Amino acid sequence: MKSGSENIMTSEELMALKLRQWQMEINEDLKKKRFKVPVHLGLGTEALVVAIASVIHSGDNLLLTHRNAAFNLVLAEDPRAVVREYDGSDDGLAFGQLGSMNLVNPKSGVVYSSSILANNISVACGCAYGHRISQSQNFSVVLTGDGAMEEGAFYEGLVFAKSHQLPLVIVVDNNDYSMASTTSER
């Protein structure tokens, strides 16, 4: 918000609010069992999603986890196509073929999504390595969770990325849970 008497929102603030509204509407549809696939929303992560989406440019890569709904909603030309994908509709973002946990949208930079814990780190290293050897100015961003930090692929990816000075940003979303146990329990 702007200071003073003006209450004008920035485009990022407005997008974060729209994203929250979209996710709340999808959540209501989830409660009604409207979708053919499970959908993992990102309620509470709107600011992070909008911030990352605002720095992604053409040629950059975004690699996500199964919790990719918020990113796909923000980055899709038509957010309704994301919802139609959850319905399994032919006019969904991926023609009803990818569902939610593996939904990608290469036109917007979302090149990989996976429900397999920490495996997107290795794929992100490969994408970033491609940027490096082609000497492009692009970079890759990979989102992962604190639960992935329990996997060897997470640390192997860090070592590989650092060893090769890869243009890679790793974002760890710490929601304090890995499956059903908290960080303090682990």
Coordinates of C-alpha atoms in Angstrom, one line a residue:
M1 CA 0.0 0.0 0.0
K2 CA 1.1 3.6 -0.7
S3 CA 1.6 5.8 2.3
G4 CA -0.5 8.9 2.9
S5 CA -4.1 9.3 2.1
E6 CA -4.0 7.2 -1.1
N7 CA -4.9 3.5 -0.7
I8 CA -3.5 2.4 -4.1
M9 CA -2.3 -1.2 -4.3
T10 CA 0.7 -2.2 -6.3
S11 CA 0.1 -4.7 -9.1
E12 CA 1.9 -7.4 -7.0
E13 CA -0.4 -6.8 -4.0
L14 CA -3.4 -7.0 -6.2
M15 CA -2.1 -10.2 -7.8
A16 CA -1.5 -11.7 -4.3
L17 CA -5.1 -10.9 -3.4
K18 CA -6.5 -12.3 -6.6
L19 CA -4.4 -15.5 -6.1
R20 CA -5.8 -15.9 -2.5
Q21 CA -9.4 -15.5 -3.9
W22 CA -8.8 -18.0 -6.7
Q23 CA -7.4 -20.6 -4.2
M24 CA -10.3 -20.1 -1.8
E25 CA -12.7 -20.7 -4.6
I26 CA -10.9 -23.8 -5.6
N27 CA -10.8 -24.9 -2.0
E28 CA -14.6 -24.7 -1.9
D29 CA -14.8 -26.8 -5.1
L30 CA -12.4 -29.3 -3.4
K31 CA -14.8 -29.6 -0.5
K32 CA -17.6 -30.4 -3.0
K33 CA -15.4 -33.1 -4.6
R34 CA -15.7 -31.3 -8.0
F35 CA -12.2 -32.4 -9.3
K36 CA -11.0 -35.7 -10.6
V37 CA -7.5 -35.2 -9.1
P38 CA -6.2 -34.1 -5.7
V39 CA -5.2 -30.4 -5.7
H40 CA -2.5 -29.0 -3.3
L41 CA -3.1 -25.3 -2.9
G42 CA -0.6 -22.8 -1.6
L43 CA -2.8 -20.8 0.7
G44 CA -0.6 -18.5 2.8
T45 CA 2.3 -18.5 0.2
E46 CA 0.7 -15.9 -2.2
A47 CA 3.4 -13.2 -1.5
L48 CA 6.2 -15.7 -2.3
V49 CA 4.5 -17.0 -5.4
V50 CA 3.9 -13.4 -6.8
A51 CA 7.5 -12.4 -5.9
I52 CA 9.0 -15.3 -7.8
A53 CA 6.6 -15.0 -10.7
S54 CA 7.6 -11.3 -11.0
V55 CA 11.3 -12.1 -11.6
I56 CA 10.8 -15.0 -14.1
H57 CA 11.5 -13.9 -17.7
S58 CA 11.2 -15.7 -21.0
G59 CA 13.8 -18.5 -21.1
D60 CA 14.0 -18.9 -17.3
N61 CA 12.8 -22.2 -15.8
L62 CA 10.6 -22.8 -12.8
L63 CA 10.6 -26.3 -11.3
L64 CA 7.9 -27.0 -8.7
T65 CA 6.6 -29.7 -6.4
H66 CA 3.2 -31.2 -6.2
R67 CA 2.1 -28.0 -4.5
N68 CA 2.2 -26.0 -7.8
A69 CA -1.4 -24.7 -8.1
A70 CA -0.6 -21.2 -7.0
F71 CA 2.2 -20.8 -9.5
N72 CA 0.2 -22.2 -12.3
L73 CA -2.7 -19.9 -11.5
V74 CA -0.5 -16.8 -11.5
L75 CA 1.5 -17.6 -14.5
A76 CA -1.2 -19.1 -16.8
E77 CA -2.6 -16.8 -19.5
D78 CA -6.1 -18.0 -18.3
P79 CA -6.3 -19.2 -14.7
R80 CA -9.6 -20.9 -15.6
A81 CA -7.6 -23.3 -17.8
V82 CA -5.8 -24.5 -14.7
V83 CA -9.1 -25.2 -13.0
R84 CA -10.4 -27.0 -16.2
E85 CA -7.2 -29.2 -16.0
Y86 CA -8.3 -30.3 -12.5
D87 CA -11.7 -31.3 -14.0
G88 CA -9.9 -33.4 -16.7
S89 CA -11.3 -31.2 -19.4
D90 CA -9.9 -31.3 -22.9
D91 CA -9.6 -27.5 -22.8
G92 CA -7.5 -27.6 -19.6
L93 CA -4.0 -26.2 -19.4
A94 CA -2.6 -29.5 -20.5
F95 CA -5.7 -30.8 -22.2
G96 CA -6.8 -32.7 -19.1
Q97 CA -3.8 -35.0 -19.3
L98 CA -1.6 -33.9 -16.4
G99 CA -4.0 -33.2 -13.5
S100 CA -2.5 -31.2 -10.7
M101 CA 0.6 -32.8 -9.1
N102 CA 2.6 -32.8 -12.4
L103 CA 1.1 -29.8 -14.1
V104 CA 3.5 -27.8 -16.3
N105 CA 3.1 -24.8 -18.5
P106 CA 6.3 -24.4 -20.5
K107 CA 5.0 -21.2 -22.2
S108 CA 5.1 -19.5 -18.8
G109 CA 8.4 -21.1 -17.6
V110 CA 6.9 -23.9 -15.5
V111 CA 8.9 -26.8 -17.0
Y112 CA 8.7 -29.4 -14.3
S113 CA 6.5 -30.4 -11.4
S114 CA 6.7 -33.6 -9.4
S115 CA 5.3 -35.2 -6.3
I116 CA 8.5 -37.1 -5.7
L117 CA 10.3 -35.5 -2.8
A118 CA 13.5 -33.7 -3.8
N119 CA 13.8 -35.1 -7.3
N120 CA 13.1 -31.7 -8.8
I121 CA 16.5 -30.5 -7.5
S122 CA 18.4 -32.8 -9.8
V123 CA 16.2 -31.8 -12.8
A124 CA 16.7 -28.1 -11.9
C125 CA 20.5 -28.6 -11.9
G126 CA 20.2 -30.0 -15.4
C127 CA 18.2 -27.0 -16.6
A128 CA 20.6 -24.6 -15.0
Y129 CA 23.5 -26.5 -16.4
G130 CA 21.9 -26.1 -19.8
H131 CA 21.8 -22.3 -19.3
R132 CA 25.5 -22.3 -18.2
I133 CA 26.8 -24.3 -21.2
S134 CA 24.7 -22.3 -23.7
Q135 CA 26.0 -19.1 -22.0
S136 CA 22.5 -17.7 -21.8
Q137 CA 21.6 -15.0 -19.2
N138 CA 18.7 -17.2 -18.0
F139 CA 18.4 -19.0 -14.7
S140 CA 16.4 -21.7 -13.1
V141 CA 14.3 -21.5 -9.9
V142 CA 13.4 -24.6 -8.0
L143 CA 10.9 -24.8 -5.1
T144 CA 11.2 -27.5 -2.6
G145 CA 10.1 -28.2 1.0
D146 CA 11.8 -28.7 4.3
G147 CA 10.9 -32.4 4.0
A148 CA 13.1 -32.7 0.9
M149 CA 16.0 -31.7 3.0
E150 CA 15.9 -35.3 4.4
E151 CA 16.7 -36.7 1.0
G152 CA 20.2 -37.3 -0.5
A153 CA 19.2 -35.8 -3.8
F154 CA 18.7 -32.4 -2.1
Y155 CA 22.3 -32.3 -0.9
E156 CA 23.8 -33.9 -4.0
G157 CA 22.0 -31.1 -6.0
L158 CA 23.5 -28.4 -3.8
V159 CA 27.0 -29.8 -4.2
F160 CA 26.5 -30.1 -8.0
A161 CA 25.1 -26.6 -8.3
K162 CA 27.9 -25.0 -6.3
S163 CA 30.6 -27.1 -8.0
H164 CA 29.5 -25.9 -11.4
Q165 CA 28.5 -22.4 -10.4
L166 CA 25.0 -22.9 -11.8
P167 CA 22.5 -20.1 -12.4
L168 CA 20.1 -21.7 -9.9
V169 CA 18.0 -20.4 -7.1
I170 CA 16.7 -22.9 -4.6
V171 CA 13.7 -21.9 -2.5
V172 CA 12.8 -24.0 0.5
D173 CA 9.3 -23.6 1.7
N174 CA 9.4 -24.6 5.4
N175 CA 5.8 -25.5 6.4
D176 CA 7.2 -27.4 9.4
Y177 CA 5.8 -30.7 8.1
S178 CA 7.2 -33.7 6.3
M179 CA 4.4 -36.1 5.6
A180 CA 2.7 -36.1 9.1
S181 CA 5.5 -35.2 11.4
T182 CA 6.8 -31.8 12.4
T183 CA 10.3 -30.6 12.2
S184 CA 10.7 -30.8 16.0
E185 CA 9.5 -34.4 16.0
R186 CA 12.0 -35.3 13.3

